[in-house]
Coordinates of C-alpha atoms in Angstrom, one line a residue:
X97 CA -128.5 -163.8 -163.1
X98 CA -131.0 -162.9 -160.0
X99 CA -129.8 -159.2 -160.3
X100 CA -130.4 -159.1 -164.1
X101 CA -133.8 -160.4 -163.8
X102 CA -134.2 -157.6 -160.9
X103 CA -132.7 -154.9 -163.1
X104 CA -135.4 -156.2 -165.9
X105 CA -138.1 -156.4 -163.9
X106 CA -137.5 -153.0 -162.0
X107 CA -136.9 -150.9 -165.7
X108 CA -140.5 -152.9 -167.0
X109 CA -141.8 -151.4 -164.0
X110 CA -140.3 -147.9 -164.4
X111 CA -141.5 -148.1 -167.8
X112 CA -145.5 -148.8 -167.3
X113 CA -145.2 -146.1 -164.4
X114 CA -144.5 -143.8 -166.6
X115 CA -146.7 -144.2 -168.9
X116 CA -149.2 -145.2 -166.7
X117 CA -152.7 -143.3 -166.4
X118 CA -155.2 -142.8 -164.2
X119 CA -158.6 -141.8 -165.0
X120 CA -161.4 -140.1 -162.8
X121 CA -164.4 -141.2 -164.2
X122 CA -168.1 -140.2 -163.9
X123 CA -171.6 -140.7 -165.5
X124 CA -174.9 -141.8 -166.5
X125 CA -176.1 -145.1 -166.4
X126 CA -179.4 -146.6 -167.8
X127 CA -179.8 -150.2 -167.4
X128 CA -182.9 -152.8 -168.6
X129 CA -183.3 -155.8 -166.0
X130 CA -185.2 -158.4 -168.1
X131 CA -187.3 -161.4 -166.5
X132 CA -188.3 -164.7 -168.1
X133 CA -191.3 -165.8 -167.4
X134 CA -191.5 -169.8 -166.9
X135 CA -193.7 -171.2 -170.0
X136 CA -192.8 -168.3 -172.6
X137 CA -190.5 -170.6 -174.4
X138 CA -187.5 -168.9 -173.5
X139 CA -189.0 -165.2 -174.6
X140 CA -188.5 -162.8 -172.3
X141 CA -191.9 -161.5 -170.1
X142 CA -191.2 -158.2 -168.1
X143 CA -188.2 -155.9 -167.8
X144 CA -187.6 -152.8 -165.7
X145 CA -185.8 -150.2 -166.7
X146 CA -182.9 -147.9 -163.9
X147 CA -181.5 -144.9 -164.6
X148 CA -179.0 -143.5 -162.3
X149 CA -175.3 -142.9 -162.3
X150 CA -171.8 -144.1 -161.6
X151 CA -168.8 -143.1 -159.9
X152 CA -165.3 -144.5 -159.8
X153 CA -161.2 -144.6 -161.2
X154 CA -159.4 -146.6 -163.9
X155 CA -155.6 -147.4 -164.5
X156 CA -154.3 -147.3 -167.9
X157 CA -151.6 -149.8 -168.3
X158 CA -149.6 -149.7 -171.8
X159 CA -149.2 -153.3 -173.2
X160 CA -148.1 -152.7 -176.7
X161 CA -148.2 -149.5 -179.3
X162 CA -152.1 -148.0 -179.3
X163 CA -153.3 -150.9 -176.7
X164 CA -153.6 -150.7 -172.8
X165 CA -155.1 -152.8 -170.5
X166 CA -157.4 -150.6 -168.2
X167 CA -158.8 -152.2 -164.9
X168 CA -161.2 -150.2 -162.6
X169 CA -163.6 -149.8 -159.9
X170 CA -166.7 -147.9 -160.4
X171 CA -170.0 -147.4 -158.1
X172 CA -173.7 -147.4 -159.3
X173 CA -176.5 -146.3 -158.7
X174 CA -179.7 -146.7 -160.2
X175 CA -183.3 -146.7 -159.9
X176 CA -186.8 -146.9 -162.2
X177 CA -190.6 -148.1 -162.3
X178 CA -190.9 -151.7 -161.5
X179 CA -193.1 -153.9 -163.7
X180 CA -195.0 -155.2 -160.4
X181 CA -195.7 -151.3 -159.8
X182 CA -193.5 -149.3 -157.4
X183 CA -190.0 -148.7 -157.7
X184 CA -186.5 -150.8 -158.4
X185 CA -183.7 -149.2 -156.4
X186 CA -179.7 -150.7 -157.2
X187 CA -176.1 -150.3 -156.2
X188 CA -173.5 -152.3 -157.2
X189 CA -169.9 -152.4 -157.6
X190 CA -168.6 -152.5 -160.6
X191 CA -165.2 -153.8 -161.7
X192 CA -164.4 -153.4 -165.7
X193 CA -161.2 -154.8 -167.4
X194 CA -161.0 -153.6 -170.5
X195 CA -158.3 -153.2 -173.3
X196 CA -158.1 -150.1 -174.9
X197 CA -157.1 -148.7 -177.9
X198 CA -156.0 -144.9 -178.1
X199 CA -154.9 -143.6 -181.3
X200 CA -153.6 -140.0 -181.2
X201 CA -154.8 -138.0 -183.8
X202 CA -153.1 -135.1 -182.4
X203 CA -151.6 -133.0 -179.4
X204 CA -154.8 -132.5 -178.0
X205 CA -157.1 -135.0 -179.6
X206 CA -157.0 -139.0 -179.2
X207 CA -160.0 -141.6 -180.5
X208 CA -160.8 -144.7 -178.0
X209 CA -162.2 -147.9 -178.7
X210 CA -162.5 -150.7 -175.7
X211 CA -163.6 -153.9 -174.9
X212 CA -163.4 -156.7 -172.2
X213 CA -165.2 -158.5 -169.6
X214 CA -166.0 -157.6 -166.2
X215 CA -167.4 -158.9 -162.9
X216 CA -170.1 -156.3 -160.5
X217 CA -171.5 -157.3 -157.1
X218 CA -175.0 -155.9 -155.5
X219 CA -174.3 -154.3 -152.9
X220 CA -178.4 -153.4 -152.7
X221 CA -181.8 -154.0 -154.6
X222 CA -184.7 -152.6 -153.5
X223 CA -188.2 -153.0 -154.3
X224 CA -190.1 -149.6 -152.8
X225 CA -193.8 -150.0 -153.0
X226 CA -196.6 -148.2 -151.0
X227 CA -194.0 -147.5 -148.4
X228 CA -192.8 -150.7 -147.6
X229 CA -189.0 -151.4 -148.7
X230 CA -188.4 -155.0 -149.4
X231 CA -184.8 -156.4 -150.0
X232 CA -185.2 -158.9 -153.1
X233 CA -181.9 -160.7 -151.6
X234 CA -183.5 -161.5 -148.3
X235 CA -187.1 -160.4 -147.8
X236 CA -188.7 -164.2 -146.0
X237 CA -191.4 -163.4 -148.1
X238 CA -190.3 -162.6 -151.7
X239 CA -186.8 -164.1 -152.1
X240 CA -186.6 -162.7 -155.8
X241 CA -182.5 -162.9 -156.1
X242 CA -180.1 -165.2 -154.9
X243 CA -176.8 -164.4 -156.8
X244 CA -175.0 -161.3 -155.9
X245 CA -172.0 -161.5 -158.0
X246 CA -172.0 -160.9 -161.6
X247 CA -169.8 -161.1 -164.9
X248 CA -170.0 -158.9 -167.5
X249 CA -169.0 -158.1 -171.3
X250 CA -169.0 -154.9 -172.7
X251 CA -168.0 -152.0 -175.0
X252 CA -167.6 -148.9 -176.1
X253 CA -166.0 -145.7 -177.9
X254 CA -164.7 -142.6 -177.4
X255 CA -162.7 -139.5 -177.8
X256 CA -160.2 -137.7 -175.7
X257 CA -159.7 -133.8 -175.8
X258 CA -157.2 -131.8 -173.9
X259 CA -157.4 -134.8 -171.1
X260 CA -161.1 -135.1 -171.4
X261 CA -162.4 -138.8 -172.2
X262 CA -166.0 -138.8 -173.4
X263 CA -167.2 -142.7 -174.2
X264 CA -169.8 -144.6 -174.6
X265 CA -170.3 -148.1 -174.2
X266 CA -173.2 -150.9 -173.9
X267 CA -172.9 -154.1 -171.9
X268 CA -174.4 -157.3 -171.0
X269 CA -174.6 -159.5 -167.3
X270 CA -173.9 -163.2 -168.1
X271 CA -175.1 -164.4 -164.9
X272 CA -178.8 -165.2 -163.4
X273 CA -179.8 -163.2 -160.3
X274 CA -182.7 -164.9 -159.5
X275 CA -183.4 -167.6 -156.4
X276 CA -184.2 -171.2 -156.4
X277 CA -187.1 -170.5 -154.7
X278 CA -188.6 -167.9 -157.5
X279 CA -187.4 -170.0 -160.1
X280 CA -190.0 -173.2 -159.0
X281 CA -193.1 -170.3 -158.9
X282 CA -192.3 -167.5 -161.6
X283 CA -189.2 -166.6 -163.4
X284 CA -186.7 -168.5 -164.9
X285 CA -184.3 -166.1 -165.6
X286 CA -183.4 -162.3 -164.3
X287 CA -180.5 -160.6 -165.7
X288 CA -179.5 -156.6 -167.5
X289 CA -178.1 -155.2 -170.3
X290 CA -177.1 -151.4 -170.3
X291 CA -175.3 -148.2 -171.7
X292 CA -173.2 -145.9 -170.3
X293 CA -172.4 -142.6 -171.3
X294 CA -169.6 -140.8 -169.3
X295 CA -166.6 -139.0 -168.7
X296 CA -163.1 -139.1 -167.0
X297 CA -160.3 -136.8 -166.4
X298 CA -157.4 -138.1 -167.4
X299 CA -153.9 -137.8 -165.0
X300 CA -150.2 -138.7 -166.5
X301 CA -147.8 -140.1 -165.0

């Protein structure tokens, strides 16, 4: 019975390998970090807006027909015009786990829809303002942020041609970034929405 379930479990494996992809994947990023302003009513007061890019690899693995499940690992970098003047600098990691559907249309051409959820951690954000660079994680005396770790939802289409993927997708953060301390004084809540446009080179295996 044990060297059944190993000869099962060592063809399923055989199997995903070789259907397995992995994807190279690179592109823009343009993200609106919105803050709610304690006595709006819940309405949101200021946002900034990054723009910037990302960087990173995905691994296609085939559940059933047309649908994967994709998990990856992606950098980012951003940066744009802070409401409070100066400028908003970010880089996060990025981890999406999505499931994908790919219908071939034919030899060379595919179409791609996906969706899931996702978690990202700050690695930095940066306020830059008349040459003074304050951390918003650990500056003594503007402790904006307090959560680093994120989770996400997003989504997106696509088309592949000849091993080129080129999607886009739009996402939201669930979580709120900013500190206990900021939240008695200011803001209530801090968190970002965002699209991606990009590409990735697809590899079979």
């Amino acid at each position: 019975m044990k060297k059944l379930l190993l000869l099962l479990a060592l063809s399923a494996s055989s199997i995903f390998a070789a259907n397995a992809q992995i994807g190279i994947n690179a592109g823009y990023t343009n993200d609106t970090w919105d803050v709610a302003i304690k006595g709006t009513g819940g309405g949101m007061g200021m946002y900034t807006r990054t723009q910037g890019f990302y960087a990173g690899a995905s691994y296609a693995l085939p559940l059933i027909g047309d649908l994967s499940f994709v998990p990856g690992i992606n950098f980012n970098s951003a940066k744009g015009d802070f409401f409070l003047g100066g400028e908003l600098k970010t880089q996060f990691i990025e981890i999406p786990l999505n499931f994908e559907f790919r219908h071939q249309i034919s030899d060379l051409f595919a179409v791609i829809g996906f969706a899931g959820p996702g978690a990202r951690y700050a690695l930095s954000v940066k306020w830059e303002d008349n040459g003074e660079n304050i951390d918003l994680f650990s500056d003594d005396e503007l402790p904006a942020l307090d959560n680093k770790f994120d989770i996400t939802l997003s989504g997106g289409i696509g088309i592949e041609v000849a091993g080129l993927r080129f999607c886009a997708s739009y996402g939201t953060g669930l979580l709120n970034f900013v500190s206990e301390d900021l939240k008695k004084e200011i803001a209530r809540r801090i968190n970002s929405t965002g699209f991606r446009l990009g590409v990735t080179y697809v590899l079979n295996f």
